[in-house]
Short mmCIF file of C-alpha atoms in Angstrom, two decimals:
data_model
loop_
_atom_site.label_atom_id
_atom_site.label_comp_id
_atom_site.label_asym_id
_atom_site.label_seq_id
_atom_site.Cartn_x
_atom_site.Cartn_y
_atom_site.Cartn_z
CA MET A 1 -19.55 -18.05 -30.01
CA VAL A 2 -18.08 -14.77 -27.67
CA GLU A 3 -18.47 -11.58 -29.76
CA ILE A 4 -15.02 -9.98 -30.76
CA ARG A 5 -15.07 -6.35 -30.22
CA LYS A 6 -13.63 -3.67 -32.23
CA PRO A 7 -12.84 -0.04 -29.93
CA ILE A 8 -12.91 2.81 -31.48
CA LYS A 9 -11.79 6.31 -30.45
CA VAL A 10 -14.02 7.58 -27.45
CA LYS A 11 -14.58 11.70 -29.50
CA ASP A 12 -15.20 8.66 -33.06
CA ALA A 13 -17.85 7.47 -31.25
CA VAL A 14 -19.81 11.16 -28.51
CA ASN A 15 -19.36 12.37 -32.34
CA GLN A 16 -22.55 8.55 -34.08
CA VAL A 17 -23.80 10.34 -31.45
CA MET A 18 -25.10 13.44 -31.94
CA GLU A 19 -24.91 12.91 -35.42
CA HIS A 20 -28.38 10.39 -34.83
CA VAL A 21 -29.18 13.74 -32.72
CA LYS A 22 -32.76 14.59 -33.17
CA ARG A 23 -34.58 17.06 -32.11
CA THR A 24 -37.69 17.53 -30.47
CA PRO A 25 -40.58 19.52 -31.87
CA ILE A 26 -40.20 23.26 -31.05
CA ILE A 27 -43.16 24.89 -28.60
CA GLU A 28 -43.61 28.25 -26.54
CA ILE A 29 -44.20 28.33 -23.28
CA ASP A 30 -44.18 31.57 -20.40
CA TYR A 31 -41.08 32.85 -19.41
CA LEU A 32 -40.83 32.42 -16.09
CA GLN A 33 -40.73 28.54 -17.13
CA SER A 34 -38.05 28.12 -19.26
CA TYR A 35 -35.17 27.74 -16.94
CA GLY A 36 -33.28 24.62 -18.21
CA TYR A 37 -34.17 24.97 -21.85
CA SER A 38 -32.39 26.16 -24.94
CA LEU A 39 -33.30 29.00 -26.80
CA ALA A 40 -35.68 27.49 -30.16
CA GLU A 41 -35.04 31.24 -31.81
CA PRO A 42 -32.80 33.99 -31.25
CA ILE A 43 -33.13 36.89 -29.01
CA VAL A 44 -33.77 40.42 -30.37
CA ALA A 45 -33.62 43.78 -28.33
CA LYS A 46 -36.82 45.69 -28.98
CA HIS A 47 -36.18 48.73 -28.07
CA ASP A 48 -33.39 50.78 -26.32
CA VAL A 49 -31.98 49.51 -23.21
CA PRO A 50 -32.41 52.59 -21.47
CA SER A 51 -34.39 53.36 -23.42
CA PHE A 52 -33.83 57.22 -22.03
CA HIS A 53 -30.49 58.88 -20.62
CA ARG A 54 -30.79 57.99 -16.85
CA SER A 55 -29.29 58.20 -13.46
CA PRO A 56 -27.00 55.11 -12.10
CA TYR A 57 -26.61 57.28 -8.61
CA ASP A 58 -28.08 58.89 -6.18
CA GLY A 59 -27.47 62.17 -6.25
CA PHE A 60 -27.96 65.62 -7.90
CA ALA A 61 -28.53 66.41 -12.05
CA ILE A 62 -27.12 69.81 -12.85
CA ARG A 63 -26.21 71.11 -15.93
CA SER A 64 -22.30 70.15 -16.49
CA GLN A 65 -20.92 74.56 -17.89
CA ASP A 66 -22.27 75.34 -13.75
CA SER A 67 -19.79 73.40 -12.53
CA ILE A 68 -16.39 75.12 -14.69
CA GLY A 69 -13.97 76.08 -12.84
CA ALA A 70 -14.94 74.49 -9.65
CA SER A 71 -12.25 73.65 -6.93
CA GLY A 72 -11.00 72.89 -3.71
CA ASP A 73 -10.56 76.78 -3.05
CA ASN A 74 -13.67 77.83 -5.04
CA ARG A 75 -16.42 75.86 -4.25
CA ILE A 76 -19.51 76.51 -6.91
CA PRO A 77 -22.77 76.05 -4.79
CA PHE A 78 -26.22 74.84 -6.46
CA GLN A 79 -29.58 75.17 -5.23
CA VAL A 80 -31.57 72.96 -5.31
CA ILE A 81 -35.66 72.87 -7.04
CA ASP A 82 -36.73 69.33 -7.31
CA HIS A 83 -36.95 65.24 -6.17
CA ILE A 84 -37.64 63.39 -8.60
CA GLY A 85 -36.80 59.13 -8.02
CA ALA A 86 -36.86 56.24 -9.86
CA GLY A 87 -40.38 55.86 -12.56
CA HIS A 88 -41.04 59.25 -12.47
CA VAL A 89 -40.10 62.02 -14.56
CA SER A 90 -39.66 65.70 -13.25
CA THR A 91 -41.24 68.67 -14.86
CA LYS A 92 -38.41 71.71 -13.54
CA GLN A 93 -36.35 72.79 -16.61
CA LEU A 94 -32.98 73.79 -14.99
CA GLN A 95 -31.41 77.38 -14.78
CA PRO A 96 -28.25 78.36 -14.71
CA TYR A 97 -27.12 76.66 -10.93
CA GLU A 98 -30.02 75.29 -9.82
CA ALA A 99 -30.20 71.46 -9.63
CA ILE A 100 -32.46 68.95 -9.41
CA ARG A 101 -31.68 66.03 -7.10
CA ILE A 102 -32.63 62.50 -8.56
CA MET A 103 -32.61 58.96 -7.27
CA THR A 104 -30.73 55.53 -9.26
CA GLY A 105 -31.88 54.48 -12.32
CA ALA A 106 -34.44 58.17 -12.77
CA PRO A 107 -34.51 59.73 -16.14
CA ILE A 108 -32.27 62.61 -16.34
CA PRO A 109 -34.26 65.46 -16.12
CA GLU A 110 -34.59 68.55 -19.15
CA GLY A 111 -31.64 70.14 -19.12
CA ALA A 112 -28.87 68.09 -17.33
CA ASP A 113 -26.63 66.83 -18.48
CA ALA A 114 -24.22 65.10 -15.85
CA ILE A 115 -24.65 64.00 -12.08
CA VAL A 116 -22.78 64.75 -8.99
CA MET A 117 -23.28 61.98 -6.50
CA LEU A 118 -23.92 62.38 -3.29
CA GLU A 119 -20.51 61.99 -2.36
CA GLN A 120 -19.04 64.62 -3.95
CA THR A 121 -20.70 67.34 -2.26
CA VAL A 122 -21.11 69.36 0.69
CA GLU A 123 -24.49 69.70 1.54
CA GLN A 124 -26.61 72.13 3.70
CA GLY A 125 -30.58 72.75 3.29
CA ASN A 126 -31.82 73.49 0.35
CA SER A 127 -28.31 73.56 -1.56
CA PHE A 128 -24.72 71.69 -1.94
CA SER A 129 -21.77 73.11 -3.38
CA ILE A 130 -18.91 71.23 -5.35
CA ARG A 131 -15.71 71.36 -5.50
CA LYS A 132 -14.69 69.64 -9.27
CA PRO A 133 -16.06 70.29 -12.40
CA PHE A 134 -17.61 67.69 -14.25
CA ALA A 135 -18.16 66.58 -18.00
CA PRO A 136 -21.02 66.80 -20.38
CA TYR A 137 -23.28 63.09 -19.05
CA GLU A 138 -20.84 62.50 -16.60
CA ASN A 139 -22.27 59.76 -14.48
CA VAL A 140 -24.83 59.06 -17.31
CA SER A 141 -26.47 55.81 -18.56
CA LEU A 142 -27.19 56.72 -22.14
CA LYS A 143 -29.91 55.56 -24.36
CA GLY A 144 -28.60 52.67 -25.44
CA GLU A 145 -25.88 52.03 -24.03
CA ASP A 146 -26.79 48.32 -22.53
CA ALA A 147 -28.95 47.15 -25.99
CA LYS A 148 -30.10 49.12 -29.06
CA GLU A 149 -33.42 48.00 -31.09
CA GLY A 150 -32.71 45.50 -33.60
CA GLU A 151 -29.51 43.96 -31.67
CA LEU A 152 -28.44 40.33 -31.04
CA LEU A 153 -28.84 39.40 -28.08
CA ILE A 154 -28.45 35.79 -27.44
CA GLN A 155 -28.26 33.37 -29.64
CA GLU A 156 -30.59 30.37 -30.92
CA GLY A 157 -29.97 27.64 -29.29
CA SER A 158 -28.56 29.45 -26.21
CA PHE A 159 -29.58 27.32 -22.79
CA ILE A 160 -31.60 29.73 -20.68
CA HIS A 161 -29.83 30.19 -17.37
CA PRO A 162 -31.87 33.07 -14.57
CA GLY A 163 -29.56 35.93 -16.42
CA THR A 164 -31.76 34.73 -19.72
CA ILE A 165 -34.86 35.40 -17.81
CA ALA A 166 -33.49 38.97 -17.06
CA LEU A 167 -33.28 39.75 -20.28
CA LEU A 168 -36.63 38.03 -21.30
CA ALA A 169 -37.93 39.86 -18.96
CA THR A 170 -36.50 43.28 -19.75
CA PHE A 171 -37.65 43.10 -22.77
CA GLY A 172 -40.91 41.50 -22.62
CA TYR A 173 -40.70 38.19 -23.72
CA THR A 174 -42.92 36.75 -21.15
CA LYS A 175 -43.53 33.88 -24.36
CA VAL A 176 -40.26 32.47 -25.41
CA LYS A 177 -40.20 29.33 -28.53
CA VAL A 178 -37.68 26.52 -26.97
CA HIS A 179 -37.15 23.24 -27.99
CA GLN A 180 -40.01 19.98 -25.97
CA LYS A 181 -37.77 18.60 -23.43
CA PRO A 182 -37.74 14.97 -24.45
CA SER A 183 -38.58 11.72 -22.48
CA VAL A 184 -36.30 9.27 -20.90
CA GLY A 185 -37.66 5.49 -20.83
CA ILE A 186 -34.83 4.35 -17.67
CA ILE A 187 -34.71 0.08 -17.85
CA CYS A 188 -33.05 -1.71 -15.27
CA THR A 189 -30.83 -5.19 -15.48
CA GLY A 190 -29.84 -7.07 -13.50
CA THR A 191 -31.22 -10.89 -11.44
CA GLU A 192 -29.08 -9.57 -8.72
CA LEU A 193 -30.38 -6.06 -8.69
CA VAL A 194 -33.05 -4.54 -5.16
CA SER A 195 -34.82 -1.67 -4.76
CA PRO A 196 -32.98 0.09 -2.33
CA HIS A 197 -35.30 -0.12 0.71
CA GLU A 198 -35.52 -4.00 0.19
CA GLU A 199 -33.32 -6.12 3.46
CA LEU A 200 -29.96 -7.86 1.09
CA ALA A 201 -29.74 -11.69 0.36
CA PRO A 202 -27.14 -13.46 -0.33
CA GLY A 203 -26.06 -12.54 -3.98
CA LYS A 204 -28.00 -9.48 -4.05
CA ILE A 205 -27.41 -5.30 -4.23
CA ARG A 206 -29.05 -3.00 -4.11
CA ASN A 207 -30.37 -1.10 -7.38
CA SER A 208 -28.70 1.96 -7.11
CA ASN A 209 -28.27 2.92 -11.38
CA GLY A 210 -31.65 3.70 -11.91
CA PRO A 211 -31.66 5.93 -9.06
CA MET A 212 -28.45 7.92 -9.65
CA VAL A 213 -29.17 8.26 -13.45
CA GLU A 214 -33.16 9.03 -13.14
CA THR A 215 -31.03 11.82 -10.49
CA GLN A 216 -28.93 12.45 -13.29
CA LEU A 217 -31.77 13.48 -16.10
CA THR A 218 -33.48 15.60 -12.95
CA ARG A 219 -30.22 17.38 -12.77
CA MET A 220 -30.45 18.41 -16.40
CA GLY A 221 -33.96 19.36 -15.97
CA ILE A 222 -35.20 16.13 -17.09
CA THR A 223 -37.77 13.58 -15.45
CA GLY A 224 -37.67 9.82 -16.62
CA THR A 225 -39.52 7.26 -16.17
CA SER A 226 -38.46 4.17 -13.90
CA TYR A 227 -39.54 1.05 -16.15
CA GLY A 228 -38.15 -1.21 -13.63
CA PHE A 229 -35.75 -4.08 -14.27
CA PHE A 230 -34.74 -7.05 -17.05
CA THR A 231 -36.67 -10.60 -15.62
CA ASP A 232 -34.83 -13.19 -16.77
CA GLU A 233 -36.70 -14.40 -20.34
CA LEU A 234 -35.69 -12.91 -23.51
CA ASP A 235 -39.76 -11.67 -24.42
CA ASN A 236 -40.59 -10.32 -21.68
CA CYS A 237 -37.07 -8.03 -21.42
CA LEU A 238 -37.96 -7.10 -25.55
CA ALA A 239 -41.48 -6.54 -25.29
CA LEU A 240 -40.36 -3.95 -21.88
CA VAL A 241 -37.55 -2.45 -24.45
CA LYS A 242 -40.43 -1.83 -27.35
CA LYS A 243 -42.54 -0.48 -24.41
CA ALA A 244 -40.42 1.86 -23.58
CA LEU A 245 -39.47 2.77 -27.14
CA ALA A 246 -43.47 3.88 -28.24
CA GLU A 247 -43.45 5.75 -25.27
CA ASN A 248 -40.61 7.89 -24.91
CA ASP A 249 -38.18 10.08 -26.96
CA CYS A 250 -34.71 8.12 -26.47
CA VAL A 251 -34.56 4.79 -23.81
CA ILE A 252 -31.38 4.17 -21.48
CA THR A 253 -30.89 1.28 -20.45
CA THR A 254 -27.86 -0.41 -17.07
CA GLY A 255 -26.18 -3.37 -17.46
CA GLY A 256 -26.66 -6.09 -20.32
CA VAL A 257 -24.57 -4.62 -22.72
CA SER A 258 -21.39 -6.84 -21.80
CA VAL A 259 -20.92 -10.81 -24.18
CA GLY A 260 -22.32 -12.86 -20.73
CA ASP A 261 -24.69 -15.80 -21.10
CA PHE A 262 -27.45 -13.17 -19.34
CA ASP A 263 -26.76 -10.30 -21.41
CA TYR A 264 -30.17 -9.86 -23.54
CA LEU A 265 -28.92 -6.44 -24.90
CA PRO A 266 -27.29 -7.78 -27.90
CA GLU A 267 -30.02 -9.66 -29.14
CA ILE A 268 -32.82 -7.11 -28.20
CA TYR A 269 -31.13 -4.65 -31.10
CA GLN A 270 -31.54 -7.34 -33.77
CA ARG A 271 -34.52 -8.70 -33.04
CA LEU A 272 -36.01 -4.78 -32.31
CA GLY A 273 -33.91 -4.07 -35.80
CA ALA A 274 -32.21 -1.34 -34.21
CA LYS A 275 -28.79 0.03 -36.16
CA VAL A 276 -25.62 -0.44 -33.20
CA LEU A 277 -23.65 2.06 -33.83
CA PHE A 278 -20.71 0.93 -31.39
CA ASN A 279 -20.31 -1.87 -28.59
CA LYS A 280 -17.43 -1.44 -27.94
CA ILE A 281 -14.99 2.33 -27.06
CA ALA A 282 -11.16 2.59 -26.12
CA MET A 283 -11.48 4.02 -22.32
CA ARG A 284 -12.06 3.33 -19.41
CA PRO A 285 -14.39 2.69 -17.02
CA GLY A 286 -17.91 1.74 -19.73
CA SER A 287 -16.03 0.13 -22.41
CA VAL A 288 -18.79 -2.48 -23.41
CA THR A 289 -20.64 1.00 -23.20
CA THR A 290 -23.24 0.48 -26.25
CA VAL A 291 -25.45 3.09 -29.03
CA ALA A 292 -28.27 1.75 -30.74
CA THR A 293 -30.99 3.64 -33.15
CA LEU A 294 -34.70 2.55 -34.31
CA ASP A 295 -36.37 5.25 -36.13
CA GLY A 296 -35.15 7.80 -35.26
CA LYS A 297 -34.78 7.63 -31.95
CA LEU A 298 -31.53 6.43 -29.50
CA LEU A 299 -31.01 3.43 -27.44
CA PHE A 300 -28.17 4.07 -24.71
CA GLY A 301 -26.81 0.59 -23.18
CA LEU A 302 -24.71 1.88 -20.41
CA SER A 303 -22.74 -0.28 -18.07
CA GLY A 304 -23.75 -2.20 -15.09
CA ASN A 305 -21.39 -1.29 -13.46
CA PRO A 306 -22.25 2.05 -11.58
CA SER A 307 -19.29 4.17 -11.73
CA ALA A 308 -18.86 3.34 -16.06
CA CYS A 309 -22.41 3.87 -15.83
CA TYR A 310 -22.06 7.19 -14.54
CA THR A 311 -19.06 7.94 -16.27
CA GLY A 312 -21.89 6.18 -19.85
CA PHE A 313 -23.77 8.85 -19.45
CA GLU A 314 -22.11 12.35 -18.26
CA LEU A 315 -19.54 11.14 -22.19
CA PHE A 316 -22.64 10.18 -24.18
CA VAL A 317 -26.66 10.93 -22.80
CA ARG A 318 -26.09 13.87 -21.78
CA PRO A 319 -24.70 15.97 -24.44
CA ALA A 320 -27.20 13.57 -27.09
CA ILE A 321 -29.81 14.76 -24.71
CA GLN A 322 -29.03 18.82 -24.30
CA ARG A 323 -28.81 18.92 -28.78
CA MET A 324 -32.56 17.11 -28.94
CA MET A 325 -33.21 20.13 -27.19
CA GLY A 326 -31.92 22.35 -29.02
CA ASN A 327 -28.68 23.46 -27.66
CA LYS A 328 -25.52 25.17 -29.08
CA ARG A 329 -22.93 23.59 -26.15
CA PRO A 330 -24.02 20.67 -24.58
CA PHE A 331 -20.13 19.24 -24.06
CA LEU A 332 -18.61 18.87 -20.42
CA PRO A 333 -17.13 22.11 -20.40
CA HIS A 334 -12.09 21.81 -20.35
CA PHE A 335 -9.89 22.53 -18.75
CA LYS A 336 -6.29 21.52 -17.38
CA ALA A 337 -5.28 21.61 -13.86
CA ARG A 338 -2.19 20.24 -11.55
CA LEU A 339 -2.14 16.82 -9.61
CA ILE A 340 -2.46 16.81 -5.90
CA GLU A 341 -1.09 12.62 -5.86
CA ASP A 342 1.10 10.20 -8.60
CA ILE A 343 -1.64 8.46 -10.35
CA LEU A 344 0.85 5.56 -12.32
CA LYS A 345 -1.34 2.84 -13.23
CA PRO A 346 -1.13 2.28 -17.40
CA ASN A 347 -3.98 3.57 -20.06
CA PRO A 348 -4.21 0.88 -22.65
CA PHE A 349 -7.65 2.87 -23.36
CA THR A 350 -8.86 7.13 -22.26
CA ARG A 351 -9.02 6.96 -18.64
CA PHE A 352 -12.14 8.80 -17.31
CA ILE A 353 -10.40 9.16 -13.59
CA ARG A 354 -13.05 10.25 -11.31
CA SER A 355 -12.11 13.19 -9.49
CA VAL A 356 -12.36 16.51 -7.03
CA PHE A 357 -11.53 19.83 -8.69
CA HIS A 358 -10.57 22.72 -7.19
CA PHE A 359 -9.61 26.65 -7.92
CA ASP A 360 -7.33 28.61 -5.03
CA GLY A 361 -7.75 31.67 -6.84
CA MET A 362 -3.63 31.36 -8.59
CA ASN A 363 -3.70 27.94 -9.75
CA ALA A 364 -6.57 24.64 -10.46
CA TYR A 365 -5.77 21.36 -8.39
CA ALA A 366 -7.12 17.98 -8.96
CA THR A 367 -6.94 14.71 -7.33
CA PRO A 368 -9.14 11.21 -7.85
CA ALA A 369 -11.66 10.73 -5.55
CA GLY A 370 -11.50 7.11 -4.44
CA PHE A 371 -11.99 4.26 -5.05
CA ASN A 372 -11.71 4.28 -8.93
CA LYS A 373 -12.59 0.74 -10.38
CA SER A 374 -15.39 0.59 -12.74
CA ASN A 375 -18.24 -1.07 -10.16
CA ALA A 376 -17.31 1.58 -7.62
CA VAL A 377 -19.82 3.86 -5.76
CA THR A 378 -17.72 6.15 -3.37
CA SER A 379 -15.58 8.47 -6.39
CA ILE A 380 -19.11 8.75 -8.04
CA ALA A 381 -20.25 10.29 -4.64
CA LYS A 382 -17.68 12.20 -3.77
CA GLY A 383 -16.21 13.46 -7.62
CA ASN A 384 -17.15 16.75 -9.37
CA ALA A 385 -14.85 16.23 -12.12
CA PHE A 386 -12.93 13.87 -14.40
CA ILE A 387 -9.60 13.62 -14.42
CA VAL A 388 -9.25 11.39 -18.23
CA LEU A 389 -5.16 9.78 -19.12
CA PRO A 390 -4.40 9.31 -22.75
CA GLY A 391 -5.12 4.93 -23.86
CA GLY A 392 -0.91 4.31 -23.88
CA THR A 393 0.42 6.52 -20.73
CA ARG A 394 1.44 5.69 -17.51
CA ASN A 395 3.50 7.05 -14.86
CA PHE A 396 1.42 10.51 -14.12
CA GLN A 397 3.35 12.24 -11.02
CA GLN A 398 2.77 14.97 -9.14
CA GLY A 399 2.37 18.23 -10.56
CA ASP A 400 1.68 17.03 -13.79
CA VAL A 401 -0.64 18.90 -15.95
CA VAL A 402 -3.57 16.32 -17.04
CA ASP A 403 -7.33 17.30 -19.15
CA ILE A 404 -10.27 17.57 -16.58
CA LEU A 405 -13.79 17.59 -17.13
CA LEU A 406 -16.04 19.34 -15.50
CA LEU A 407 -19.27 17.61 -13.55
CA GLY A 408 -22.52 18.78 -12.52
CA VAL A 409 -22.26 22.76 -14.29
CA GLU A 410 -25.30 24.23 -15.95
CA GLU A 411 -24.04 25.32 -19.73
CA GLY A 412 -20.88 23.33 -21.86
CA VAL A 413 -18.93 23.76 -24.43
CA ASP A 414 -19.49 23.17 -28.51
CA GLU A 415 -17.17 21.15 -29.43
CA TRP A 416 -16.12 17.71 -27.85
CA THR A 417 -11.62 18.98 -27.34
CA ILE A 418 -10.15 15.11 -26.16
#
């Protein structure tokens, strides 16, 4: 008897997955190896930055009071008594109408309280003149203006990107606490599949889902382990899933989640004793996407159709893995854009259309990336976003504003909003 599956809303499916995510253990690693992780501790300023008053320009350090009255008709001259670069400190004490040549980043010398930029001077030998007065601390980077000692700089759960690395280095965080990256097993199903390097025989197709999922994981900084293909034997398939579960934090399968004669995964979930969170979602493509849990581990059953597989990964697997690593902003960024062409097809369920998104400096636009059936491959290669059309709609016209989920970004958002 064919199972009658009741679809749930995409948002409900996302929430169910996230509620069952188990975070990976906290480890401490070298900060230079931390890109792509999420912080498992807040980063607090260990000292002021800058830690001293410093010059943001190449120029001359002066006493501002000596510049009072300077104008085009009354240029005030200064005598240069020293020259300091970044990392060096002058030993000279400024006297009236004296100056010290200073380079960007160097500490403001004792007695000085303003910086004259080189282009604001007329130099002559070992002296120069100015034509404007300078206020106290004009052109000076003040101690602690960027960060104060004890200030919270980055919250726990933040994604570590190159700017984060710069901050860690600035404050001497050479070791940083992060959540360990999860191990992920990948199993592809389908007796029609052959490896990409094999020649095609009648009725066979090359396996694109496995390499695609591996690369989607790679884009997240995760190394997936491939366990190959299911065979026709249910017991062998069950053993393969058990092995992948024992060796990984979560398992992704592609195909085999529908109700066909050779779709073994529903039976495998039952034999494992796994709790199926859902097996039908009100979405296209990927309505048969299934997620189960066993002993705190998630099993993602993605569709065997490439576009549906890709979509299921981005909507469900990606945020779950980000959350496993402690990321507090795991979801795809959400924007609005105008359609470049009509999309007239009815949408009984929420539809995720592989699309090309671009911004012209004033407005955001999106258009379907090509052939958009669930078994399509070409539109995956061309797209950089999903156009999201709500269920129960149709006849979207050129110029209509639609929802967009942006793909391939480093950092996401903290809430699922569609």
